Coordinates of C-alpha atoms and ligand atoms in Angstrom, one line a residue:
M1 CA -9.1 -67.0 -3.5
R2 CA -8.2 -65.4 -0.2
Y3 CA -4.8 -64.2 -1.8
K4 CA -6.4 -63.0 -4.8
I5 CA -8.5 -60.6 -3.0
Y6 CA -5.5 -58.9 -1.1
P7 CA -4.2 -56.8 -4.0
L8 CA -7.7 -55.2 -4.7
C9 CA -8.0 -54.4 -1.2
Y10 CA -4.6 -53.0 -1.4
C11 CA -5.7 -51.1 -4.3
L12 CA -8.9 -49.8 -3.0
L13 CA -7.0 -48.6 0.4
F14 CA -4.7 -46.6 -1.8
V15 CA -7.4 -45.0 -3.7
I16 CA -9.3 -44.2 -0.4
F17 CA -6.3 -42.7 0.8
F18 CA -5.3 -40.7 -2.1
S19 CA -8.5 -39.3 -2.9
C20 CA -8.5 -38.2 1.0
E21 CA -5.3 -36.6 0.4
Q22 CA -7.1 -34.8 -2.7
K23 CA -10.0 -33.5 -0.5
E24 CA -7.3 -32.4 1.9
E25 CA -5.6 -30.2 -1.0
E26 CA -8.8 -29.1 -2.2
V27 CA -9.9 -27.9 1.4
R28 CA -6.2 -26.0 1.6
R29 CA -6.4 -24.1 -1.7
P30 CA -7.0 -20.6 -0.8
N31 CA -9.7 -18.3 -2.1
I32 CA -8.6 -15.2 -3.8
I33 CA -10.3 -11.8 -3.5
F34 CA -8.6 -9.4 -6.2
I35 CA -10.1 -5.8 -5.3
M36 CA -8.7 -3.2 -7.6
S37 CA -9.6 0.3 -8.1
D38 CA -9.2 2.5 -11.0
D39 CA -6.6 5.5 -10.4
H40 CA -6.3 5.0 -6.8
A41 CA -2.8 6.9 -5.9
Y42 CA -1.2 5.6 -2.7
Q43 CA -1.0 9.2 -1.5
A44 CA -4.6 8.9 -0.9
I45 CA -4.7 5.8 1.3
S46 CA -3.9 6.1 4.9
A47 CA -1.9 3.0 5.5
Y48 CA 0.7 5.0 3.2
D49 CA 0.1 8.6 3.9
D50 CA -2.8 9.7 6.3
R51 CA -2.6 13.7 5.0
L52 CA -5.1 13.5 2.4
I53 CA -7.9 10.9 3.7
Q54 CA -8.7 8.3 6.0
T55 CA -8.9 4.9 4.8
P56 CA -9.7 2.8 7.8
N57 CA -11.1 -0.4 5.8
I58 CA -8.4 -0.3 3.0
D59 CA -5.9 -0.1 5.9
R60 CA -7.5 -3.1 7.6
V61 CA -5.9 -5.3 4.6
A62 CA -2.4 -4.0 5.4
K63 CA -3.2 -4.2 9.2
M64 CA -4.0 -8.1 8.6
G65 CA -1.0 -8.7 6.1
M66 CA 1.5 -6.9 4.0
L67 CA 2.1 -3.3 2.9
F68 CA 4.2 -3.1 -0.3
T69 CA 6.1 0.0 -0.6
N70 CA 7.6 -0.2 -3.8
A71 CA 5.0 -2.0 -5.9
S72 CA 5.0 -0.5 -9.4
V73 CA 3.3 -1.0 -12.6
T74 CA 5.1 -1.9 -16.1
N75 CA 2.9 0.4 -18.1
S76 CA 0.6 3.2 -16.4
I77 CA -2.4 2.8 -18.2
C78 CA -5.6 1.3 -17.7
A79 CA -6.1 -1.5 -20.0
P80 CA -2.7 -2.0 -20.5
S81 CA -2.2 -2.8 -16.8
R82 CA -5.0 -5.1 -16.7
A83 CA -3.8 -7.1 -19.4
T84 CA -0.3 -7.4 -17.7
I85 CA -2.2 -8.3 -14.6
L86 CA -4.2 -11.4 -16.4
T87 CA -1.3 -12.4 -18.5
G88 CA 1.7 -12.1 -16.6
K89 CA 3.4 -10.7 -19.4
H90 CA 4.5 -7.4 -20.7
S91 CA 2.5 -5.2 -23.0
H92 CA 4.7 -5.6 -26.0
L93 CA 3.9 -9.8 -25.6
N94 CA 0.4 -9.6 -24.6
G95 CA -0.6 -7.0 -27.3
K96 CA -2.2 -4.5 -25.1
T97 CA 0.2 -1.4 -25.2
D98 CA -2.7 1.0 -25.0
N99 CA -6.3 1.9 -24.2
H100 CA -7.1 1.7 -28.1
F101 CA -7.4 -2.0 -29.4
P102 CA -9.5 -4.8 -27.8
F103 CA -7.6 -7.1 -25.8
D104 CA -6.5 -9.9 -27.9
T105 CA -8.4 -13.1 -26.2
T106 CA -5.9 -15.7 -27.5
N107 CA -3.9 -14.9 -24.5
V108 CA -4.1 -17.1 -21.7
T109 CA -5.3 -15.5 -18.5
F110 CA -4.6 -16.9 -14.8
P111 CA -8.5 -17.0 -14.1
Q112 CA -8.8 -19.5 -17.1
L113 CA -6.1 -21.6 -15.5
L114 CA -7.9 -21.2 -12.3
Q115 CA -11.2 -22.1 -13.6
E116 CA -9.5 -25.1 -15.5
A117 CA -8.0 -26.3 -12.2
G118 CA -11.6 -26.4 -10.3
Y119 CA -12.0 -22.8 -9.1
Q120 CA -15.2 -21.0 -9.1
T121 CA -14.5 -17.6 -10.9
A122 CA -16.3 -14.3 -10.9
M123 CA -15.7 -10.5 -12.0
F124 CA -17.7 -7.4 -11.0
G125 CA -16.9 -4.0 -12.3
K126 CA -14.7 -2.5 -14.5
L127 CA -12.7 -4.4 -17.3
H128 CA -11.9 -1.6 -20.0
F129 CA -11.1 -4.5 -22.5
G130 CA -13.6 -4.0 -25.3
N131 CA -14.5 -7.7 -24.8
N132 CA -15.8 -9.8 -22.2
P133 CA -13.6 -11.7 -19.8
K134 CA -12.8 -15.2 -20.7
G135 CA -12.4 -17.9 -17.6
F136 CA -15.2 -16.5 -15.7
D137 CA -18.3 -18.7 -14.2
Q138 CA -19.9 -15.3 -13.7
F139 CA -19.4 -11.4 -14.6
K140 CA -21.4 -8.2 -14.6
I141 CA -18.8 -5.6 -16.3
L142 CA -19.2 -1.8 -17.0
P143 CA -19.0 -0.9 -20.7
G144 CA -15.4 0.8 -21.3
Q145 CA -14.8 3.3 -18.6
G146 CA -18.5 2.9 -17.0
A147 CA -20.7 5.7 -15.5
Y148 CA -20.7 6.6 -11.9
Y149 CA -24.4 7.3 -11.6
N150 CA -27.0 4.8 -12.6
P151 CA -24.3 2.8 -14.7
T152 CA -24.6 0.1 -17.7
F153 CA -23.3 -3.4 -16.8
I154 CA -22.8 -6.2 -19.5
T155 CA -23.6 -9.2 -17.7
K156 CA -22.8 -13.0 -18.5
D157 CA -26.1 -14.7 -18.8
E158 CA -28.6 -11.6 -18.2
G159 CA -27.7 -9.2 -21.2
T160 CA -27.0 -5.6 -20.7
Y161 CA -29.1 -3.2 -18.5
D162 CA -28.7 -0.4 -16.2
I163 CA -29.0 -0.2 -12.5
E164 CA -30.2 2.9 -11.0
G165 CA -27.7 3.9 -7.8
Y166 CA -24.3 4.7 -7.6
V167 CA -21.5 2.6 -9.0
T168 CA -19.5 1.6 -6.2
D169 CA -22.3 0.9 -4.1
I170 CA -23.4 -1.4 -6.9
I171 CA -20.5 -3.3 -7.7
T172 CA -20.4 -4.1 -4.0
D173 CA -24.1 -5.5 -4.1
M174 CA -23.4 -7.6 -6.9
T175 CA -20.2 -8.9 -5.3
L176 CA -21.9 -9.7 -1.8
E177 CA -24.8 -11.2 -3.8
W178 CA -22.4 -13.4 -5.4
L179 CA -20.8 -14.5 -2.2
E180 CA -23.7 -15.2 -0.5
N181 CA -26.1 -17.0 -3.3
E182 CA -23.7 -18.1 -5.7
R183 CA -20.8 -19.0 -4.1
K184 CA -20.2 -23.1 -4.1
V185 CA -19.1 -23.8 -0.8
E186 CA -17.1 -27.2 -2.0
Q187 CA -15.0 -24.8 -4.7
P188 CA -12.2 -22.6 -3.8
F189 CA -13.2 -19.2 -5.6
F190 CA -11.2 -16.4 -7.2
L191 CA -13.3 -13.4 -7.4
A192 CA -12.1 -10.0 -9.1
Y193 CA -14.2 -6.9 -7.7
L194 CA -13.0 -4.0 -9.8
H195 CA -13.9 -0.3 -8.7
K196 CA -14.4 2.3 -11.4
A197 CA -13.6 5.2 -8.8
P198 CA -11.7 7.0 -8.5
H199 CA -11.3 7.7 -12.2
R200 CA -12.1 10.7 -14.0
E201 CA -14.6 12.9 -13.9
W202 CA -14.5 12.3 -10.2
L203 CA -18.5 12.0 -9.3
P204 CA -18.9 11.6 -5.4
A205 CA -22.0 9.9 -4.3
E206 CA -24.3 11.9 -3.1
R207 CA -23.9 11.2 0.8
H208 CA -20.0 12.6 0.3
I209 CA -20.2 15.5 -2.0
A210 CA -21.6 18.1 1.2
E211 CA -18.9 16.8 3.4
F212 CA -15.7 16.9 0.8
T213 CA -16.5 20.2 -0.9
Q214 CA -15.9 21.6 2.5
K215 CA -12.4 20.2 3.1
Q216 CA -9.2 21.8 2.2
F217 CA -6.1 19.7 1.8
P218 CA -2.3 20.1 2.1
E219 CA -0.7 21.2 -1.5
P220 CA 2.0 19.0 -2.7
A221 CA 5.6 20.4 -2.8
T222 CA 5.5 20.4 -6.6
L223 CA 2.3 22.0 -7.3
F224 CA 3.7 24.9 -9.0
D225 CA 6.5 22.9 -11.1
D226 CA 8.0 24.8 -13.9
Y227 CA 9.3 21.7 -15.3
S228 CA 13.0 23.1 -15.4
G229 CA 15.6 20.6 -14.7
R230 CA 14.0 17.9 -17.2
G231 CA 13.8 17.5 -21.0
T232 CA 10.7 18.1 -22.7
A233 CA 8.3 15.1 -22.1
A234 CA 7.4 16.7 -18.8
K235 CA 7.2 20.3 -20.2
E236 CA 5.2 19.0 -23.4
A237 CA 2.6 16.8 -21.4
E238 CA -0.9 18.0 -21.2
M239 CA -2.0 17.0 -17.6
N240 CA -1.5 20.5 -15.8
L241 CA -4.6 21.1 -13.5
L242 CA -4.7 25.0 -14.6
H243 CA -4.2 24.3 -18.2
H244 CA -5.5 21.2 -19.0
M245 CA -8.5 20.1 -16.7
N246 CA -11.9 20.5 -17.8
W247 CA -13.6 23.4 -16.0
A248 CA -17.3 21.6 -16.4
G249 CA -16.5 18.2 -16.7
D250 CA -13.8 18.1 -13.9
S251 CA -14.2 21.1 -12.0
K252 CA -18.1 20.8 -11.9
I253 CA -18.4 24.4 -13.0
Y254 CA -21.8 24.5 -14.8
P255 CA -21.8 25.2 -18.6
E256 CA -23.7 28.2 -18.3
V257 CA -21.3 29.5 -15.6
M258 CA -18.5 29.2 -18.0
D259 CA -20.6 31.2 -20.6
Q260 CA -21.1 33.6 -18.0
L261 CA -17.7 34.2 -17.0
G262 CA -16.2 33.9 -20.4
I263 CA -14.4 30.6 -19.8
P264 CA -13.7 28.9 -23.2
D265 CA -14.0 25.4 -23.7
A266 CA -10.7 24.9 -24.4
S267 CA -10.4 21.0 -25.0
G268 CA -13.7 21.1 -26.8
W269 CA -15.3 18.3 -24.9
D270 CA -15.5 20.3 -21.6
K271 CA -19.0 21.2 -21.5
G272 CA -19.7 17.8 -23.2
A273 CA -18.2 15.7 -20.6
F274 CA -20.1 17.6 -17.8
K275 CA -23.3 16.9 -19.9
R276 CA -22.4 13.3 -20.3
E277 CA -21.8 12.5 -16.7
V278 CA -24.1 14.9 -14.8
G279 CA -26.7 14.3 -17.2
R280 CA -26.9 10.8 -16.0
L281 CA -28.5 12.0 -12.7
N282 CA -32.0 11.6 -12.1
A283 CA -34.3 14.3 -10.7
S284 CA -33.8 13.4 -7.0
Q285 CA -29.8 12.7 -7.7
R286 CA -29.7 16.1 -9.3
A287 CA -31.5 18.0 -6.7
N288 CA -29.0 16.6 -4.2
W289 CA -26.2 17.5 -6.5
D290 CA -27.3 21.0 -7.3
A291 CA -27.9 21.7 -3.2
V292 CA -23.9 21.5 -2.9
Y293 CA -22.7 22.5 -6.3
G294 CA -25.3 25.0 -7.0
P295 CA -23.7 27.3 -4.0
L296 CA -20.2 26.6 -4.9
N297 CA -20.8 27.7 -8.4
K298 CA -22.2 31.0 -7.1
E299 CA -19.3 31.5 -5.0
F300 CA -16.9 30.7 -7.7
A301 CA -18.6 33.0 -10.3
K302 CA -17.9 35.8 -7.6
S303 CA -14.8 35.5 -6.9
F304 CA -13.4 34.4 -10.4
P305 CA -12.8 38.0 -11.8
E306 CA -10.4 38.8 -8.9
M307 CA -8.5 35.4 -9.0
S308 CA -4.9 35.4 -9.9
E309 CA -3.3 32.5 -12.1
E310 CA -1.9 31.2 -8.7
D311 CA -5.5 31.4 -7.2
K312 CA -6.7 29.5 -9.7
M313 CA -4.4 26.8 -9.7
R314 CA -5.1 26.5 -5.6
W315 CA -8.6 26.9 -6.3
R316 CA -8.5 24.0 -8.8
Y317 CA -6.3 21.6 -6.8
Q318 CA -8.7 22.0 -3.8
R319 CA -11.6 21.4 -6.5
Y320 CA -9.9 18.4 -7.7
L321 CA -8.9 16.6 -4.3
Q322 CA -12.4 17.2 -3.1
D323 CA -14.2 15.1 -5.5
Y324 CA -11.5 12.5 -5.9
L325 CA -11.3 11.9 -2.5
G326 CA -14.9 12.0 -2.2
T327 CA -15.2 8.9 -4.6
I328 CA -12.5 7.2 -2.3
A329 CA -14.9 7.7 0.7
S330 CA -17.4 5.1 -0.9
V331 CA -14.4 3.0 -2.1
D332 CA -13.1 2.7 1.3
E333 CA -16.7 2.0 2.9
N334 CA -17.9 -0.6 0.5
V335 CA -14.3 -2.6 0.8
G336 CA -15.4 -2.7 4.6
R337 CA -18.8 -4.1 3.5
V338 CA -16.9 -6.9 2.0
L339 CA -14.1 -7.6 4.9
D340 CA -17.2 -7.6 7.2
Y341 CA -19.1 -10.2 5.2
L342 CA -16.0 -12.6 5.1
E343 CA -15.4 -12.2 8.7
A344 CA -19.2 -12.9 9.5
N345 CA -18.9 -15.9 7.1
G346 CA -15.7 -17.7 8.4
L347 CA -14.1 -16.9 5.0
M348 CA -11.1 -14.8 6.4
E349 CA -9.0 -17.9 7.5
N350 CA -8.4 -19.5 3.8
T351 CA -8.6 -16.4 1.6
I352 CA -6.0 -14.1 0.0
I353 CA -7.0 -10.5 0.0
V354 CA -5.6 -8.1 -2.6
Y355 CA -6.1 -4.6 -2.7
T356 CA -4.4 -2.6 -5.4
S357 CA -4.8 0.0 -8.5
D358 CA -4.6 -0.2 -12.1
Q359 CA -1.6 2.3 -11.3
G360 CA -0.9 5.3 -9.4
F361 CA -2.0 8.9 -10.1
Y362 CA -1.0 12.4 -10.2
L363 CA -2.7 14.3 -7.0
G364 CA -1.3 17.7 -8.1
E365 CA 2.5 16.9 -7.8
H366 CA 4.3 18.5 -10.7
G367 CA 1.0 20.3 -11.0
W368 CA -0.5 17.2 -12.6
F369 CA -3.3 15.0 -12.9
D370 CA -3.6 11.6 -14.7
K371 CA -0.8 9.1 -14.8
R372 CA 1.4 7.5 -17.7
F373 CA 5.0 8.9 -16.8
V374 CA 7.4 6.3 -15.2
Y375 CA 7.9 9.2 -12.6
D376 CA 7.0 7.8 -9.1
E377 CA 3.3 8.6 -8.5
S378 CA 2.3 7.2 -11.6
F379 CA 4.4 4.4 -11.7
K380 CA 4.0 3.2 -8.3
T381 CA 0.7 1.7 -7.0
P382 CA -0.5 0.9 -4.0
L383 CA -0.4 -3.0 -2.8
L384 CA -1.9 -4.3 0.4
V385 CA -2.1 -8.4 0.8
A386 CA -3.7 -10.1 3.5
W387 CA -3.8 -13.8 4.1
P388 CA -4.6 -14.7 7.5
G389 CA -2.5 -17.5 9.0
K390 CA 0.1 -17.1 6.1
I391 CA 0.9 -13.6 6.3
K392 CA 2.3 -12.1 9.5
P393 CA 0.1 -9.2 10.4
G394 CA 1.3 -5.7 9.9
T395 CA 4.2 -6.3 8.0
K396 CA 5.8 -4.1 5.1
S397 CA 7.7 -5.2 2.3
D398 CA 10.2 -2.5 0.0
E399 CA 10.9 -4.9 -2.4
L400 CA 10.3 -4.3 -6.3
V401 CA 7.1 -5.9 -7.2
Q402 CA 4.9 -5.1 -9.9
N403 CA 1.7 -6.0 -11.4
L404 CA 3.4 -8.6 -13.7
D405 CA 3.7 -10.7 -10.5
F406 CA 0.1 -11.3 -9.6
A407 CA -0.7 -14.1 -12.3
Q408 CA 2.3 -16.4 -11.0
T409 CA 1.7 -15.4 -7.3
F410 CA -2.1 -16.5 -7.7
L411 CA -1.3 -19.8 -9.5
D412 CA 1.4 -20.6 -7.2
A413 CA -0.8 -20.2 -4.1
A414 CA -3.4 -22.4 -5.7
G415 CA -0.7 -25.0 -6.4
I416 CA -0.9 -24.8 -10.1
P417 CA 1.9 -25.0 -12.7
Q418 CA 3.1 -21.4 -13.8
P419 CA 3.1 -21.2 -17.8
K420 CA 6.8 -20.9 -18.5
D421 CA 6.2 -17.9 -21.0
M422 CA 5.0 -15.7 -18.1
Q423 CA 7.1 -12.9 -17.2
G424 CA 6.9 -11.9 -13.4
E425 CA 7.7 -14.0 -10.4
S426 CA 5.3 -15.5 -7.4
L427 CA 5.3 -13.2 -4.6
M428 CA 4.8 -16.2 -2.4
P429 CA 8.6 -16.0 -0.8
L430 CA 7.7 -12.2 0.4
L431 CA 4.4 -12.9 1.7
T432 CA 5.6 -16.2 3.7
G433 CA 8.7 -14.3 5.0
K434 CA 11.1 -16.3 2.8
T435 CA 12.9 -13.0 1.6
D436 CA 16.1 -14.9 0.8
K437 CA 14.4 -16.4 -1.8
W438 CA 13.6 -13.1 -3.7
N439 CA 16.4 -11.2 -5.7
R440 CA 15.1 -8.9 -7.9
E441 CA 17.3 -5.5 -8.4
A442 CA 15.4 -3.9 -11.3
V443 CA 12.1 -3.7 -13.1
Y444 CA 11.3 -2.8 -16.6
Y445 CA 9.0 0.1 -17.7
H446 CA 7.6 0.6 -20.9
Y447 CA 4.9 3.3 -21.9
Y448 CA 3.2 3.6 -25.6
E449 CA 0.0 5.6 -26.1
Y450 CA 1.4 8.7 -27.8
P451 CA 0.4 11.0 -29.6
S452 CA -3.0 10.8 -27.7
I453 CA -4.7 12.4 -24.8
H454 CA -2.4 13.9 -22.0
M455 CA 0.4 13.8 -24.6
V456 CA 2.9 11.8 -22.5
K457 CA 5.3 10.8 -25.0
R458 CA 6.6 7.2 -25.4
H459 CA 9.2 6.0 -23.0
Y460 CA 10.9 2.9 -21.3
A461 CA 12.8 2.8 -18.3
I462 CA 15.0 0.7 -15.8
V463 CA 14.1 1.2 -12.2
T464 CA 16.2 0.0 -9.1
K465 CA 15.5 1.0 -5.6
K466 CA 18.1 3.8 -6.1
Y467 CA 18.0 5.0 -9.7
K468 CA 15.5 5.3 -12.6
L469 CA 17.1 5.6 -16.1
I470 CA 14.4 6.5 -19.0
H471 CA 14.5 7.0 -22.6
F472 CA 11.8 9.2 -24.3
Y473 CA 11.6 8.6 -27.9
Y474 CA 9.3 8.9 -31.1
D475 CA 9.3 12.6 -31.6
V476 CA 12.5 13.3 -29.2
D477 CA 15.4 11.1 -28.2
E478 CA 16.1 11.9 -24.7
W479 CA 17.5 10.6 -21.8
E480 CA 16.7 10.9 -18.2
L481 CA 18.5 9.7 -14.8
Y482 CA 17.2 10.3 -11.5
D483 CA 19.0 9.6 -8.2
R484 CA 16.0 8.4 -6.2
A485 CA 17.5 8.8 -2.9
I486 CA 18.7 12.2 -3.3
D487 CA 15.7 13.6 -5.3
P488 CA 12.7 11.8 -4.5
H489 CA 10.5 14.4 -6.3
E490 CA 12.5 13.5 -9.7
L491 CA 13.2 17.4 -10.4
T492 CA 16.7 17.0 -11.8
N493 CA 17.9 15.1 -14.5
V494 CA 21.5 14.1 -13.8
Y495 CA 22.0 12.1 -16.9
D496 CA 24.8 14.4 -18.2
D497 CA 26.2 15.1 -14.8
P498 CA 29.7 13.6 -14.7
A499 CA 29.6 12.4 -11.2
Y500 CA 27.0 9.7 -12.5
K501 CA 29.1 8.6 -15.4
E502 CA 29.4 4.9 -13.9
I503 CA 26.3 4.8 -12.5
R504 CA 24.8 6.0 -16.0
E505 CA 26.7 3.3 -18.0
K506 CA 25.9 0.5 -15.3
L507 CA 22.5 1.3 -15.9
H508 CA 22.5 1.4 -19.6
R509 CA 24.0 -2.4 -19.4
D510 CA 21.3 -3.3 -17.3
L511 CA 18.6 -1.8 -19.3
D512 CA 19.7 -3.7 -22.4
A513 CA 20.0 -6.9 -20.3
L514 CA 16.3 -6.2 -18.9
R515 CA 15.2 -5.4 -22.4
E516 CA 16.6 -9.0 -23.9
K517 CA 15.4 -10.8 -20.9
Y518 CA 11.5 -9.7 -21.4
G519 CA 12.0 -9.7 -25.4
D520 CA 11.6 -5.9 -25.8
S521 CA 13.4 -4.2 -28.6
S522 CA 13.5 -1.2 -30.8
E523 CA 12.4 -3.3 -33.6
I524 CA 9.3 -4.5 -31.7
S525 CA 8.6 -1.2 -30.5
Q526 CA 8.6 0.2 -34.4
N527 CA 6.1 -2.5 -35.2
L528 CA 3.8 -1.8 -32.7
L529 CA 3.9 1.9 -33.6
E530 CA 3.2 1.3 -36.9
R531 CA 0.1 -0.8 -35.8
Y532 CA -1.0 2.1 -33.5
L533 CA -1.0 4.8 -36.4
D534 CA -2.7 2.3 -38.6
G535 CA -5.5 1.6 -36.1
I536 CA -6.3 5.2 -34.3
S537 CA -9.3 7.4 -35.3
K538 CA -9.1 10.3 -37.7
S539 CA -9.1 12.7 -34.8
E540 CA -6.1 11.2 -33.4
R541 CA -4.4 10.7 -36.8
E542 CA -4.8 14.6 -37.1
L543 CA -3.2 14.8 -33.5
V544 CA -0.3 12.4 -34.9
R545 CA 0.4 14.6 -38.1
S546 CA 0.5 17.6 -35.7
V547 CA 3.4 16.2 -33.8
K548 CA 6.4 16.9 -35.4
K549 CA 9.4 14.2 -35.6
P550 CA 12.8 14.9 -36.1
G551 CA 13.4 15.5 -39.5
N552 CA 9.7 16.0 -40.5
Ligands
SGN601 C1 -10.5 9.1 -20.4 C2 -9.9 10.2 -19.4 C3 -8.2 10.8 -19.3 C4 -7.9 9.4 -19.1 C5 -8.2 8.1 -20.2 C6 -7.6 7.0 -19.9 N1 -10.5 11.3 -20.0 O1 -10.0 9.6 -21.7 O2 -7.8 11.5 -18.9 O3 -6.2 9.4 -19.1 O4 -9.4 8.1 -19.8 O5 -7.9 6.5 -18.4 S1 -12.5 11.5 -19.2 O6 -12.5 12.8 -19.1 O7 -13.0 11.2 -20.6 O8 -12.5 10.6 -18.2 S2 -7.6 5.0 -18.1 O9 -7.8 4.8 -16.8 O10 -8.8 4.3 -18.9 O11 -6.5 4.5 -18.6
CA602 CA1 -6.6 3.5 -14.5

């Protein structure tokens, strides 16, 4: 009898030991806070560049951890970037090539895998998918682009409702409320904290408008770019501050002041955009708004008749940055609230904190606003990652990392197997100083949304630390090559320069290999194009008809 008990005891001991091991594992799995804003240019984060604005709270993430100076996106536009982040796949495979069609929810996303593996998951803020997120225990999201003032939220359990206040503050209140009241201490968590700001039409919070409308900002070297030295894509894009920005919707000139000055509603939706956004303010918000923008409009009306085209460009640049950066002031304050909460509640030690944007943005470089191009300001995106105890504080990496890598990074950090069909790479070696395990030399880019708003032509590209080779297609067939080291503003296309013959040929071979590696091809592009043309709205189809393809 004594002998028979022994095996049972061993078994029990083994079970106890094993479950302790599991508990230990459970304790060690990190929490993940993924902070992403919408259209936040790295030029507007002081950890990258302090000429435009101070962002002391966002900078705290870099101080605690790592600043990536060469982080980029695979497709510089909102919903496609988010789809790439969640699926770890390029647009042509996850199907979300542009902002038009809802995200295909049959895709497997990393939050689903985290949830299945025992993570508690929550999302607050802007998703922009046309459907609700899968794999989240809790969510409160903005419909579509969402609104700055008194926004509507779609919630998991409480239906859809409006909340009075400023969007950046509200998204943060929801996030903090969840951390305080819904977070389960026994589970690790994944929290997506997603700002609408600083997306167009750039409405700052009441507390920031007076301060920011007084500021003047340094102009970028290429504000008056004439687009010579490049192909037709840069010339034909409709993102110029002087020619394509809305006067009312963007520059906050009252529609009646436009009428008084004889400024036409050139886009056809300029005044409508103002009414849609500023029209949401309640009486007291509107009074505070008018107290600042009223005098600004009066002053503008007085000086407008005397202004040259150059004066107008300069004025529009300042007006643009005042509002754009004003919205970032609230993002920074609110990121500070979340970091303070983590500190005060002992959550810093075992939490990965990421700050990023869905892409970069033009702040007057090349005379532009918006994004979409593979040129640096929209291709690159801010990326700051903290993980106290794991990432050495105050470090920098200039490796070519992409939004494609987040899914595998988080799964890796959580000890969950990475699905074979994900196309990124875990950033863990870079974060933990094992840089010899990282050997990526080039990244792939593909933009699709054309013909459409801003008229940036379809293009794909290979980018290395030194060069960028781009192919624009659909209604053109043009190649561009930039030498990033000697031409950081990307003003001179050296594709036909004989001095670059060998480099060009090598880049062509590498681009073909990358397209093969990621499973992209002209045939896939053609199928995606047909789907796009089938699915777009009537007005967009008119736009498509007006774009002449070669031979048409
Ligand atoms: C809106 C904006 C555009 C912007 C797209 C896509 N116009 O249409 O300027 O490029 O969204 O932005 S707006 O005046 O209506 O805001 S994205 O971030 O969603 O991709
Ligand atoms: Ca965006």
